[in-house]
Every structure is written in structure tokens, then in C-alpha cells.
PDB file of C-alpha atoms in Angstrom:
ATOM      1  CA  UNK A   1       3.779 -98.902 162.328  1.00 48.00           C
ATOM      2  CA  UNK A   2       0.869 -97.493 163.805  1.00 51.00           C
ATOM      3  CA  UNK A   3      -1.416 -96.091 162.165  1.00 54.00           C
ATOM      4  CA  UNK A   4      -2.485 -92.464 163.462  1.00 55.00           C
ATOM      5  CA  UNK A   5      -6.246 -92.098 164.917  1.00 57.00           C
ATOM      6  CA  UNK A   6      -8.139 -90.225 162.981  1.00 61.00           C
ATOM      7  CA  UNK A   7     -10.095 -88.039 165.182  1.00 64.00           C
ATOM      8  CA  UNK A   8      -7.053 -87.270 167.703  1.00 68.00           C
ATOM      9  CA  UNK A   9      -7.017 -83.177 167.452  1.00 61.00           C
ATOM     10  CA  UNK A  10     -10.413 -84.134 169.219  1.00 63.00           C
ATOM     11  CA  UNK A  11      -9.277 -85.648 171.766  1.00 68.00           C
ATOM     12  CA  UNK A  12      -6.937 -82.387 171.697  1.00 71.00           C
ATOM     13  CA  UNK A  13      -9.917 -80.386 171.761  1.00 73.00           C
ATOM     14  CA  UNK A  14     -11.315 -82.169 174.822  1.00 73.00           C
ATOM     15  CA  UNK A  15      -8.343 -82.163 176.979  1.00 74.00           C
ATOM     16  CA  UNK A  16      -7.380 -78.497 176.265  1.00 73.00           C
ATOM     17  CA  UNK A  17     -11.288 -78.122 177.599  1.00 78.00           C
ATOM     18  CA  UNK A  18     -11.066 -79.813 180.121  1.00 76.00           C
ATOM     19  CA  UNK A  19      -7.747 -78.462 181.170  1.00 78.00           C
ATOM     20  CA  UNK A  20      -9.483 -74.578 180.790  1.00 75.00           C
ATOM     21  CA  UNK A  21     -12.384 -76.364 183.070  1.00 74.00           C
ATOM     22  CA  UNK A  22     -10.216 -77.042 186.102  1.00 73.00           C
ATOM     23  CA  UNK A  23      -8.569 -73.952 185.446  1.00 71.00           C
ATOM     24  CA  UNK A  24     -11.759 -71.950 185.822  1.00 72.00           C
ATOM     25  CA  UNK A  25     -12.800 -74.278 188.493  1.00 71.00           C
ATOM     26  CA  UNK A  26      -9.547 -73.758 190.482  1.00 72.00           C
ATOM     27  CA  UNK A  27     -10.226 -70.007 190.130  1.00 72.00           C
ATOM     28  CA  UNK A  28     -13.325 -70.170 191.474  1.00 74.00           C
ATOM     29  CA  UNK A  29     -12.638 -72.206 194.099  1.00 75.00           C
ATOM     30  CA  UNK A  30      -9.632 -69.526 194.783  1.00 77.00           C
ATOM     31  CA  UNK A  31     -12.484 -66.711 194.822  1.00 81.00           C
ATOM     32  CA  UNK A  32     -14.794 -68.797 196.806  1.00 82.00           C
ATOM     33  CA  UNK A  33     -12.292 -69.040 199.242  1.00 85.00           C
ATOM     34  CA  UNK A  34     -11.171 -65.431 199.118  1.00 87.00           C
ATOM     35  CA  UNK A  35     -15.155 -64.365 199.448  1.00 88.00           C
ATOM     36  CA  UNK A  36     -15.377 -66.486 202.542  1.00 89.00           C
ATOM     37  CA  UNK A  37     -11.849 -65.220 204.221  1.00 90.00           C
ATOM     38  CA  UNK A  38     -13.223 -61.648 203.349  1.00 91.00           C
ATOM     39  CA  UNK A  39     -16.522 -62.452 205.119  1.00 92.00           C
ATOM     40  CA  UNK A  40     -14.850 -64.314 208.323  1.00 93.00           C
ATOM     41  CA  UNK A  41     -12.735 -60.958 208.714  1.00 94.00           C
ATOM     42  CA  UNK A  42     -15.477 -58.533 208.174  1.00 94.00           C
ATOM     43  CA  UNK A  43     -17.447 -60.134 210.786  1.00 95.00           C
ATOM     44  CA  UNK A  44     -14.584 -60.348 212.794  1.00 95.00           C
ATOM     45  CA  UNK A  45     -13.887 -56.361 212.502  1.00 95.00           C
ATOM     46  CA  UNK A  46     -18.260 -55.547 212.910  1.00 95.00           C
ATOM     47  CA  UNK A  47     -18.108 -57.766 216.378  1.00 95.00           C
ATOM     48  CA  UNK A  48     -14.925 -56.086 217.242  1.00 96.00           C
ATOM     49  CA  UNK A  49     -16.177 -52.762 216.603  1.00 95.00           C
ATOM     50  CA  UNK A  50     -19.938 -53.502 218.343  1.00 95.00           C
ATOM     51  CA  UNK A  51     -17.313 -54.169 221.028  1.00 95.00           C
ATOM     52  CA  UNK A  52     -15.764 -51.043 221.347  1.00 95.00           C
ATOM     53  CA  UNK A  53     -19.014 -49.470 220.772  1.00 95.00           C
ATOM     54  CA  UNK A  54     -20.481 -50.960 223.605  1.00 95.00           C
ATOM     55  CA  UNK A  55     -16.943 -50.238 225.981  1.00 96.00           C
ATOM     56  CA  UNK A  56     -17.376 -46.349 224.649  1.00 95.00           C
ATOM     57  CA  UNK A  57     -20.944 -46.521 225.646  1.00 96.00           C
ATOM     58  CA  UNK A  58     -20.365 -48.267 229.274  1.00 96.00           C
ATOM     59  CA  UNK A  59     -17.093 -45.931 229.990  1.00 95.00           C
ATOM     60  CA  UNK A  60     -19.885 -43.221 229.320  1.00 96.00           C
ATOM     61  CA  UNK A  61     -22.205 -44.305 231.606  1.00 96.00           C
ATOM     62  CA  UNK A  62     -19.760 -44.772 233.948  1.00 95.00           C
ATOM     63  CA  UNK A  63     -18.304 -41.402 233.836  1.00 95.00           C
ATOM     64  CA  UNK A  64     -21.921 -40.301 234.019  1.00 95.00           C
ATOM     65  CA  UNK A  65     -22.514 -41.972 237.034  1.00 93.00           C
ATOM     66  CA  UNK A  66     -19.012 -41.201 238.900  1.00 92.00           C
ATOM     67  CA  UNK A  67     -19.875 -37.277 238.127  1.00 92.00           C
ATOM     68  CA  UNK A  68     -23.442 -37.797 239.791  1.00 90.00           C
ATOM     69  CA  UNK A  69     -21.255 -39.056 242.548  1.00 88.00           C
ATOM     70  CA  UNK A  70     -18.788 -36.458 242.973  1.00 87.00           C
ATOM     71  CA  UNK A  71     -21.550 -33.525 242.857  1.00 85.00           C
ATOM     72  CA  UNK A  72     -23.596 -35.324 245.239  1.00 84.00           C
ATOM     73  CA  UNK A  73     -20.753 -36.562 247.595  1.00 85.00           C
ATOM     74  CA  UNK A  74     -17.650 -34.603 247.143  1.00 83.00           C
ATOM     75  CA  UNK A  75     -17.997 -32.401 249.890  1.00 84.00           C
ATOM     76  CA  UNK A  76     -18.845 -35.048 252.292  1.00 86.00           C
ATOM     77  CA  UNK A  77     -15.556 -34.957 253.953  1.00 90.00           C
ATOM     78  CA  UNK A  78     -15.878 -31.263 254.625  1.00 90.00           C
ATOM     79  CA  UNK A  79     -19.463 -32.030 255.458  1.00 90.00           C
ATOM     80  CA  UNK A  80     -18.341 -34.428 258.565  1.00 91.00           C
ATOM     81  CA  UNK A  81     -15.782 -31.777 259.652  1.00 92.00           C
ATOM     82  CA  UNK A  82     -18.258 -29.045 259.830  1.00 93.00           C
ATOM     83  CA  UNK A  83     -21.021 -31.311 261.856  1.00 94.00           C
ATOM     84  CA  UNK A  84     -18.661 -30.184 265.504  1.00 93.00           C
ATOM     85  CA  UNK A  85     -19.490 -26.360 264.965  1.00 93.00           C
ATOM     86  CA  UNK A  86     -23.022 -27.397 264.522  1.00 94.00           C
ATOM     87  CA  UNK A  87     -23.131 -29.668 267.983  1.00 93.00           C
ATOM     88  CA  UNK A  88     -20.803 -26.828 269.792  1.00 92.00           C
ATOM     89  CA  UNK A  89     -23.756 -23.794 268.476  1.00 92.00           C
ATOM     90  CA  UNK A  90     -26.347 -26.392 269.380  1.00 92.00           C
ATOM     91  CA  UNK A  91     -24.958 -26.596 273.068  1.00 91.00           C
ATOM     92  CA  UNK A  92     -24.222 -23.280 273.336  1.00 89.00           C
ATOM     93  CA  UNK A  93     -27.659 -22.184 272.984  1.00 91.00           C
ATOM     94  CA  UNK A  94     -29.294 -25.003 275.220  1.00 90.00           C
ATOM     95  CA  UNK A  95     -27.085 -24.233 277.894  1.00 90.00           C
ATOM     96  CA  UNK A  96     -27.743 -20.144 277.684  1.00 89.00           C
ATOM     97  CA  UNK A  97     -29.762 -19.367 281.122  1.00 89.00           C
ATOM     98  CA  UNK A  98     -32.346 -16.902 281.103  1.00 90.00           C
ATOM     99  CA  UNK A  99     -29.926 -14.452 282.788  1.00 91.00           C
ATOM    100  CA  UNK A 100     -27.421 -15.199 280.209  1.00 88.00           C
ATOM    101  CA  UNK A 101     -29.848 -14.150 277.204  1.00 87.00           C
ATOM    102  CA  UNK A 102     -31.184 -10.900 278.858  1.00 89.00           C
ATOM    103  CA  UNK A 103     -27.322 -10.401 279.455  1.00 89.00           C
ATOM    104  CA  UNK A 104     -25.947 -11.609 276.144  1.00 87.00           C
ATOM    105  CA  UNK A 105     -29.119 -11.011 274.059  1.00 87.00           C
ATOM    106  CA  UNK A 106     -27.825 -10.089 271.318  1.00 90.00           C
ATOM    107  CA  UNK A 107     -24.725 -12.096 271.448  1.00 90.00           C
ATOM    108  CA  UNK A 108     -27.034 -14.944 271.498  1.00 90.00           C
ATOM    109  CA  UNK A 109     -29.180 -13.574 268.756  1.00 92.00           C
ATOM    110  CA  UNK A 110     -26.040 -13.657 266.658  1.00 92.00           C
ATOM    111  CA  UNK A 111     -25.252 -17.425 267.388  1.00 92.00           C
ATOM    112  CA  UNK A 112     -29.199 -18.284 266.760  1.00 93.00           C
ATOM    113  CA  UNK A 113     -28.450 -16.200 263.037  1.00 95.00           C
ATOM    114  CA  UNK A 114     -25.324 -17.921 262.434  1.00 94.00           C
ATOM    115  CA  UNK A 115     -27.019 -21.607 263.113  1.00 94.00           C
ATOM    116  CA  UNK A 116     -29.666 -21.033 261.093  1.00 95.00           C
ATOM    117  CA  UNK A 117     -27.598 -19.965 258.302  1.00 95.00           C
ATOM    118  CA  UNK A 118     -25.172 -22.857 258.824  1.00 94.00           C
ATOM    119  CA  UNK A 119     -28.468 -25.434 258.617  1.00 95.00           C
ATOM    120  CA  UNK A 120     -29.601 -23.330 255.201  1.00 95.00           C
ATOM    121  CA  UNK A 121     -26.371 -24.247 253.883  1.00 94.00           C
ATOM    122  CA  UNK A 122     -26.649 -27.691 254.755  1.00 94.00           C
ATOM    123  CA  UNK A 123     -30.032 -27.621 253.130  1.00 94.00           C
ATOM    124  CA  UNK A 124     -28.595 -26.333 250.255  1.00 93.00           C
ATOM    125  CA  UNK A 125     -26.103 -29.068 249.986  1.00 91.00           C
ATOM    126  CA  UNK A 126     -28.334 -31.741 250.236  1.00 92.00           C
ATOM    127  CA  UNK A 127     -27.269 -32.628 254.497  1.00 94.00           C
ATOM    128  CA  UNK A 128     -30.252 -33.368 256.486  1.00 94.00           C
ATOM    129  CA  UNK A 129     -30.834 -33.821 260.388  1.00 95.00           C
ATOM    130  CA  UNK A 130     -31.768 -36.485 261.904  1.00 94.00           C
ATOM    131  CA  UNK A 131     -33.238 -35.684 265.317  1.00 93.00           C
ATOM    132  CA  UNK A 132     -34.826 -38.462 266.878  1.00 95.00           C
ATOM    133  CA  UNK A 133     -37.183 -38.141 269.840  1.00 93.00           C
ATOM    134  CA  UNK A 134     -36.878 -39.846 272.957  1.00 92.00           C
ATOM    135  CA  UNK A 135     -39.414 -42.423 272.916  1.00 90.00           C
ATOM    136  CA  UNK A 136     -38.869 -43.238 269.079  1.00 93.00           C
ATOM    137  CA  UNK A 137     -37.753 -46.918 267.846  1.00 94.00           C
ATOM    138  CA  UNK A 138     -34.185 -47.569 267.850  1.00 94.00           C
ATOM    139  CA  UNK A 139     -33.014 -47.813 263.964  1.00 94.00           C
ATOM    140  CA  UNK A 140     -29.420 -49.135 263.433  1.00 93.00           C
ATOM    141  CA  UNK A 141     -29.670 -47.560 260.273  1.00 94.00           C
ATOM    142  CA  UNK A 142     -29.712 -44.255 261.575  1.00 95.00           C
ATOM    143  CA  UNK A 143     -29.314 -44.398 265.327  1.00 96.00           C
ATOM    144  CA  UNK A 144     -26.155 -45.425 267.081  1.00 94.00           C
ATOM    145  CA  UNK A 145     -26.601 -46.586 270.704  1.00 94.00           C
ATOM    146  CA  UNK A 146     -24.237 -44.836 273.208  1.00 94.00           C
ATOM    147  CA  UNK A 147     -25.609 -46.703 276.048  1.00 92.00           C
ATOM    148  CA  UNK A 148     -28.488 -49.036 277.094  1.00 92.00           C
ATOM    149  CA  UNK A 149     -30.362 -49.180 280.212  1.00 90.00           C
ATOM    150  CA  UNK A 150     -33.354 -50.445 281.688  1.00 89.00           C
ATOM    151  CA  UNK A 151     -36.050 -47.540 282.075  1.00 86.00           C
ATOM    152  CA  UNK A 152     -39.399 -48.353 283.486  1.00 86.00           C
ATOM    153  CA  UNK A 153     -42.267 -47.973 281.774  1.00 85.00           C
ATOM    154  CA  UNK A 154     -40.231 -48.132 278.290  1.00 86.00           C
ATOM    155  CA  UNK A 155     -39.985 -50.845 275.750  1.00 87.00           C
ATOM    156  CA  UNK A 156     -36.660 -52.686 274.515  1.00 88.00           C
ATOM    157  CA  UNK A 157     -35.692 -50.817 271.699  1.00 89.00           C
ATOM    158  CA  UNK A 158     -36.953 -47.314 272.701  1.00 92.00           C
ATOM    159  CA  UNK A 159     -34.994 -44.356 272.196  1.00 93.00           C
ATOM    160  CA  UNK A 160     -34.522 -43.257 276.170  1.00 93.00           C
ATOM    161  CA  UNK A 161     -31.695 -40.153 275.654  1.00 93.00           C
ATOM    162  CA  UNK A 162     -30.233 -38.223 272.313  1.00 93.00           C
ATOM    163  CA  UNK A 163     -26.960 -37.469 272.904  1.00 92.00           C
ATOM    164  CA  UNK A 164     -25.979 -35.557 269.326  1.00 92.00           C
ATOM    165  CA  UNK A 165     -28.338 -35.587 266.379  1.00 95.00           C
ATOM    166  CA  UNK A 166     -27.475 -37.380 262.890  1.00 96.00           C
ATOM    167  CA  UNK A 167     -27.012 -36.462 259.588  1.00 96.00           C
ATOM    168  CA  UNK A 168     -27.788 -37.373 256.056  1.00 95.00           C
ATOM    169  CA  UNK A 169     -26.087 -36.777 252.933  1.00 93.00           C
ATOM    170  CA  UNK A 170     -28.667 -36.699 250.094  1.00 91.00           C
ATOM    171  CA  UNK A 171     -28.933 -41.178 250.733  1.00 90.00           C
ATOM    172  CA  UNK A 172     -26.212 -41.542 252.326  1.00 92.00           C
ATOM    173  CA  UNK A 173     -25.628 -41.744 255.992  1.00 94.00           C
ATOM    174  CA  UNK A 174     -23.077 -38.904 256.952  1.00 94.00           C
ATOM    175  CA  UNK A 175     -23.443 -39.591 260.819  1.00 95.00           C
ATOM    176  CA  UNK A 176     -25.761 -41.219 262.753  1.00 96.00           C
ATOM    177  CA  UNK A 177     -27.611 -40.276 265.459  1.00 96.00           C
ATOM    178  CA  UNK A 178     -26.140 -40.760 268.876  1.00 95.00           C
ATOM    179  CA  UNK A 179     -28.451 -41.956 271.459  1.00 96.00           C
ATOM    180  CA  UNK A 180     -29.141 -44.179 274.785  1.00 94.00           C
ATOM    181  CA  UNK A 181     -31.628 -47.338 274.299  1.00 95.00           C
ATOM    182  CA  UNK A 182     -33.870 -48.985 276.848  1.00 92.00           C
ATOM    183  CA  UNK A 183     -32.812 -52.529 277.403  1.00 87.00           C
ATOM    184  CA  UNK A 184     -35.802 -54.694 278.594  1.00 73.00           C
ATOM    185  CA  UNK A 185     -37.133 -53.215 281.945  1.00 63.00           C
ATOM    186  CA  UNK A 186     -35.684 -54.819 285.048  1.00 53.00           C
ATOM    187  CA  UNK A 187     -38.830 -56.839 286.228  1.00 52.00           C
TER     188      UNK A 187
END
């Protein structure tokens, strides 16, 4: 029979610590692992929120900006309906004869009142006029050319008529200026 080693509860001894080793070890690697997952999702949830913080910030701005909008051009469809009475008061008054305002003076006076208070309001509202001058460069970006004919003594491009004046909305262009342009001079 064999004879039994003497030191064996060592050996015991050094497997039970080794066993509590990789136990230990195993735990640690299980926290490890669990400290990492926790950091991969709190990143996860910080970007996600920096996210949203920047889509709360840029629907601000936004709404910021499309309020600007509304003040400033909100009214521009009543704006371009409203440009007629101005033309038709205009008109009115050019085409009075002298006769006509000793006869309708103060008829006349009333319509010169009323236009003035119409252009305060427009003022007020941010709508400017645009009244070029015959003679002045055509611009497209606030002329529109009604006609074009050769005029002597004119340069291509010169404003030769104004049929109705133009109008600006704060930047914007609400109508442009109607007008006739000299074409290059017949020769």
C-alpha cells in the first residue's frame, strides 16, 4: 500500500488558495467588466444628452429666427394689396388740373392728407419707395423693365420712363419698380 505523503493538507492549503485566487480574480474581472459596461453607457447617455442639448438649443434659434420673420414679414401680403390705393392716390393727384384744385381744393387737400398718412404707415411698417429717376441705371434688382426703346442721346441701360414706383419690405423686395429702358441708340 501506499504510503500517505506527509505534507498533503499542504498541498490542501495551496489548492484551496489558489481556488479563493481565481475566485477573487473572476470577481474582479466580473467588476472590471461591469465598471467598463457602466462607463460605455454613461458616455453613451452624456453624448445623447449633449445631443438633445444642442437640438433644444438649434429648435431655439430657430424659433428665434422664424419670429424675427413673422414680425418683419407677416404683413407683407396685406402690404402688396395695399400698394394699388397708393398708385390710384398717386394718379389721382398728378392728373388734378389747376382748375380741378381751385375747384376741388379741398377735396384734393384731403387725398394729399390721406397719402401722406398712408406713406407714414408704411414707414412705420418698415415699406419703403423706390422711385427711380428717369435717367438712373437700370437695376434688375429693383427695377423691372416694361419696355425698351432706343432714345437718343441715352445710354443702354438708362432708365427712359417710370411707369409705377417700387417697394421695399425692410430687405426684401415687395415690388419692383416698373419702368421703360433705353436699348442702345439706333445709330
Amino acid at each position: 500500500m501506499a504510503e500517505p505523503k506527509e505534507n498533503e493538507f499542504l498541498d490542501d492549503i495551496d489548492d484551496a488558495e489558489a481556488e479563493a485566487y481565481a475566485h477573487e480574480m473572476s470577481e474582479i474581472d466580473d467588476e472590471a467588466l461591469e465598471l467598463d459596461e457602466l462607463r460605455a453607457e454613461r458616455d453613451q447617455l452624456k453624448d445623447r444628452f449633449m445631443r438633445a442639448l444642442a437640438d433644444a438649443e438649434n429648435a431655439r434659434k430657430r424659433s428665434d429666427k422664424d419670429r424675427r420673420e413673422a414680425e418683419n414679414y407677416g404683413g407683407s401680403k396685406l402690404a402688396r394689396d395695399m400698394l394699388p390705393v397708393y398708385d390710384n392716390m398717386k394718379r389721382a393727384l398728378e392728373a388734378a388740373t389747376e382748375e380741378q384744385r381751385t375747384i376741388s381744393g379741398p377735396l384734393l387737400e384731403g387725398i394729399e392728407l390721406t397719402m401722406r398718412e398712408l406713406l407714414s404707415v408704411f414707414k412705420k411698417h418698415g415699406i419703403e419707395v423706390i422711385s427711380p429717376a428717369v435717367g438712373d441705371k437700370f437695376d434688375p434688382q429693383h427695377h423691372q423693365a416694361m419696355f425698351e426703346a432706343p432714345v437718343p442721346d441715352t445710354k443702354a441701360g438708362d432708365i427712359i420712363q417710370v411707369a409705377a414706383e417700387g417697394f421695399m419690405l425692410h430687405d426684401r423686395l415687395l415690388r419692383p419698380a416698373q419702368v421703360g429702358v433705353s436699348s442702345t441708340p439706333a445709330g
